[in-house]
Amino acid sequence: MKFFVDTAETKDIAELAATGLLDGVTTNPSLIAKSGRDFIEVTKEICGLVDGPVSAEVVSLDHESMMREAEVLRKIADNVCIKVPLTFDGLKTCKALTGDGTMVNVTLCFSANQALLAAKAGATFVSPFIGRHDDNGFDGLDLIRDMRLIYDNYDFQTEILAASIRHGVHVLECARIGADVMTAPPAVIKGLVKHVLTDKGLEGFLADWAKTGQKI
Ligand code: E4P
């Protein structure tokens, strides 16, 4: 499973990119607003920090305006992935852009039928929002399961990009189901390495090693 980080904070992205474990980045208008940075400028900087896809979202609602915004965004760098909403205009834009060889992430997916439409529109990625699904009394992971089944039934190449990930159990279950990618906030990704028994074991090994008086 590929790991994308869901943030526009360049310091966090650089830190995770340095581990070699980061495969891409997702942003959205709320994350750009939170960063307080200029959209084009920060996106350009992020694209230089990772080799993989960097999702940058259009903010218009009609196809023509989405295409105009996509034109501006895809000029930023070769690894920009245009993010469009799961609406008919978004799907039309997805079809036009991917037909042209541009990566597209269809976002705000909350049903398997929406995901089916995104695949038919040739999406590179589709982003089902697990956490927001859970918040509203549905099982976000069931959506990922349905999508995996449907995409495999028809051999769709669209990658399932599990989004709105809130904790390690979401990550684990997505990997079990076979999501292609997951995107999570930096804290969730950093938290995956933690285990109390790892810390305790390391502490014990180092204490015993100190007793030997040796050096490597
Ligand atoms: C995905 O691309 C979205 O940016 C993101 O995962 C939304 O997550 P949230 O529900 O935590 O805002």
Coordinates of C-alpha atoms and ligand atoms in Angstrom, one line a residue:
M1 CA 0.0 0.0 0.0
K2 CA 1.3 3.4 -1.0
F3 CA 1.5 6.1 1.7
F4 CA 0.5 9.7 1.0
V5 CA 0.6 12.4 3.6
D6 CA -2.5 14.6 3.9
T7 CA -1.2 18.1 4.6
A8 CA 0.2 21.3 3.1
E9 CA 2.8 21.8 5.9
T10 CA 6.1 21.6 4.0
K11 CA 8.1 20.9 7.2
D12 CA 6.1 17.8 7.9
I13 CA 6.3 16.6 4.3
A14 CA 10.1 17.1 4.2
E15 CA 10.5 15.2 7.4
L16 CA 8.4 12.2 6.2
A17 CA 10.0 12.3 2.7
A18 CA 13.4 11.9 4.3
T19 CA 12.4 8.5 5.7
G20 CA 12.0 7.2 2.1
L21 CA 8.5 5.9 3.1
L22 CA 6.4 8.7 1.5
D23 CA 4.9 8.0 -1.9
G24 CA 2.9 11.2 -2.4
V25 CA 0.9 14.1 -0.9
T26 CA -2.7 15.1 -0.9
T27 CA -3.9 18.6 -0.2
N28 CA -7.4 20.2 -0.2
P29 CA -8.6 23.8 0.0
S30 CA -9.0 23.5 3.8
L31 CA -5.4 22.3 4.2
I32 CA -4.2 25.1 2.0
A33 CA -6.1 27.7 4.1
K34 CA -4.7 26.2 7.3
S35 CA -1.1 26.5 5.9
G36 CA -1.7 30.3 5.4
R37 CA 0.4 30.0 2.2
D38 CA -0.2 31.0 -1.4
F39 CA -1.7 28.0 -3.2
I40 CA 0.5 27.9 -6.3
E41 CA 3.7 28.7 -4.3
V42 CA 3.1 26.0 -1.6
T43 CA 2.1 23.4 -4.2
K44 CA 5.2 24.1 -6.2
E45 CA 7.3 23.7 -3.1
I46 CA 5.6 20.4 -2.2
C47 CA 6.1 19.0 -5.7
G48 CA 9.8 19.6 -5.2
L49 CA 9.8 17.6 -2.0
V50 CA 8.4 14.3 -3.3
D51 CA 8.7 12.4 -6.6
G52 CA 5.2 11.0 -6.4
P53 CA 1.8 12.6 -7.1
V54 CA 0.8 15.8 -5.3
S55 CA -3.0 16.4 -5.3
A56 CA -4.1 20.0 -5.9
E57 CA -7.8 20.6 -5.9
V58 CA -9.8 22.8 -8.3
V59 CA -12.4 25.1 -6.6
S60 CA -14.9 25.8 -9.4
L61 CA -18.1 23.8 -9.8
D62 CA -18.6 23.9 -13.6
H63 CA -16.6 21.9 -16.1
E64 CA -15.2 24.8 -18.2
S65 CA -13.9 26.6 -15.1
M66 CA -12.5 23.4 -13.7
M67 CA -10.6 22.9 -16.9
R68 CA -9.3 26.4 -16.7
E69 CA -8.1 25.9 -13.2
A70 CA -6.6 22.5 -14.0
E71 CA -4.6 24.2 -16.8
V72 CA -3.0 26.5 -14.2
L73 CA -2.4 23.8 -11.7
R74 CA -0.8 21.2 -14.1
K75 CA 1.7 23.8 -15.2
I76 CA 3.2 23.8 -11.6
A77 CA 5.1 20.5 -12.0
D78 CA 4.9 17.1 -13.7
N79 CA 3.9 15.4 -10.5
V80 CA 0.8 17.5 -9.9
C81 CA -2.4 15.4 -9.8
I82 CA -5.6 17.4 -10.4
K83 CA -8.2 16.8 -7.7
V84 CA -11.8 17.2 -8.8
P85 CA -15.0 16.7 -6.8
L86 CA -17.3 13.7 -7.4
T87 CA -20.0 15.6 -9.3
F88 CA -21.0 15.2 -13.0
D89 CA -18.9 18.3 -13.9
G90 CA -16.0 16.8 -11.9
L91 CA -16.3 13.5 -13.7
K92 CA -16.5 15.2 -17.1
T93 CA -13.3 17.1 -16.2
C94 CA -11.7 13.9 -15.0
K95 CA -12.5 12.2 -18.4
A96 CA -11.0 15.1 -20.3
L97 CA -7.9 15.4 -18.2
T98 CA -7.0 11.7 -18.0
G99 CA -7.6 11.3 -21.7
D100 CA -4.9 13.9 -22.1
G101 CA -2.5 12.0 -19.8
T102 CA -3.0 14.1 -16.7
M103 CA -3.3 12.4 -13.3
V104 CA -6.7 13.0 -11.6
N105 CA -7.9 12.3 -8.1
V106 CA -11.7 12.2 -7.8
T107 CA -12.4 13.3 -4.2
L108 CA -15.3 13.4 -1.8
C109 CA -16.4 9.8 -2.6
F110 CA -19.0 8.5 -0.2
S111 CA -20.6 5.6 -2.0
A112 CA -19.6 2.6 -4.1
N113 CA -21.8 3.9 -7.0
Q114 CA -19.9 7.1 -7.0
A115 CA -16.7 5.1 -7.1
L116 CA -17.9 3.1 -10.0
L117 CA -18.6 6.4 -11.9
A118 CA -15.1 7.7 -11.1
A119 CA -13.5 4.5 -12.5
K120 CA -15.6 4.8 -15.6
A121 CA -14.4 8.4 -16.0
G122 CA -10.9 7.0 -16.0
A123 CA -9.8 8.5 -12.7
T124 CA -6.2 7.8 -11.7
F125 CA -7.2 7.8 -8.0
V126 CA -10.6 8.0 -6.2
S127 CA -10.7 9.2 -2.6
P128 CA -13.3 7.6 -0.3
F129 CA -13.4 9.5 3.0
I130 CA -13.4 6.9 5.7
G131 CA -13.4 9.1 8.8
R132 CA -16.2 11.4 7.6
H133 CA -18.2 8.3 6.7
D134 CA -17.8 6.9 10.2
D135 CA -18.7 10.3 11.7
N136 CA -22.0 10.1 10.0
G137 CA -22.9 6.6 11.3
F138 CA -21.7 4.5 8.3
D139 CA -18.8 2.1 8.2
G140 CA -16.2 3.7 6.0
L141 CA -14.3 0.5 5.7
D142 CA -17.3 -1.2 4.2
L143 CA -17.1 1.3 1.4
I144 CA -13.4 0.4 0.8
R145 CA -14.4 -3.3 0.7
D146 CA -17.2 -2.7 -1.8
M147 CA -14.9 -0.6 -4.0
R148 CA -12.2 -3.3 -4.0
L149 CA -14.7 -5.9 -5.0
I150 CA -16.2 -3.8 -7.8
Y151 CA -12.9 -2.6 -9.2
D152 CA -11.5 -6.1 -9.2
N153 CA -14.7 -7.5 -10.8
Y154 CA -14.1 -5.2 -13.9
D155 CA -10.3 -4.9 -13.7
F156 CA -10.6 -1.1 -13.3
Q157 CA -7.1 0.4 -13.0
T158 CA -8.3 3.4 -10.9
E159 CA -6.4 3.3 -7.5
I160 CA -8.4 3.3 -4.3
L161 CA -6.9 6.2 -2.3
A162 CA -8.3 5.7 1.3
A163 CA -8.7 9.2 2.7
S164 CA -9.9 10.9 5.9
I165 CA -7.9 8.3 7.9
R166 CA -8.1 9.1 11.6
H167 CA -5.9 6.3 13.3
G168 CA -3.8 3.3 12.9
V169 CA -6.7 0.8 12.8
H170 CA -8.0 2.5 9.7
V171 CA -4.5 2.1 8.1
L172 CA -4.3 -1.6 9.1
E173 CA -7.8 -2.4 7.8
C174 CA -7.2 -0.6 4.5
A175 CA -4.1 -2.7 4.1
R176 CA -6.0 -5.9 4.9
I177 CA -8.8 -5.0 2.4
G178 CA -6.2 -4.0 -0.3
A179 CA -6.6 -0.3 -0.7
D180 CA -3.9 0.8 -3.2
V181 CA -3.1 4.0 -1.3
M182 CA -3.9 5.6 2.0
T183 CA -3.5 9.3 2.9
A184 CA -3.3 10.4 6.5
P185 CA -2.2 13.4 8.6
P186 CA 1.5 13.4 9.6
A187 CA 0.7 12.5 13.2
V188 CA -1.1 9.3 12.2
I189 CA 1.8 8.2 9.9
K190 CA 4.3 9.0 12.6
G191 CA 2.2 7.1 15.2
L192 CA 2.4 3.9 13.2
V193 CA 6.0 3.2 14.3
K194 CA 5.2 3.4 18.0
H195 CA 4.8 0.4 20.3
V196 CA 5.3 0.3 24.0
L197 CA 7.1 -3.0 23.8
T198 CA 9.5 -1.7 21.2
D199 CA 10.4 1.2 23.6
K200 CA 10.7 -1.2 26.6
G201 CA 12.8 -3.7 24.7
L202 CA 15.1 -1.1 23.4
E203 CA 15.6 0.4 26.8
G204 CA 16.5 -3.1 28.2
F205 CA 18.9 -3.9 25.4
L206 CA 20.7 -0.5 25.8
A207 CA 20.9 -1.0 29.6
D208 CA 22.5 -4.5 29.2
W209 CA 24.8 -3.2 26.5
A210 CA 26.1 -0.4 28.7
K211 CA 27.0 -3.1 31.3
T212 CA 29.4 -4.7 28.8
G213 CA 31.5 -1.5 28.5
Q214 CA 31.9 -2.2 24.8
K215 CA 31.6 0.2 21.8
I216 CA 30.8 -0.5 18.1
Ligands
E4P1 C1 -8.2 13.7 1.1 O1 -7.7 13.9 0.1 C2 -8.7 14.7 2.1 O2 -7.8 15.8 2.0 C3 -8.7 14.3 3.5 O3 -8.2 12.9 3.7 C4 -9.8 14.7 4.3 O4 -9.7 14.3 5.6 P1 -10.5 14.9 6.8 O5 -11.8 14.2 6.8 O6 -9.7 14.5 8.0 O7 -10.6 16.4 6.6

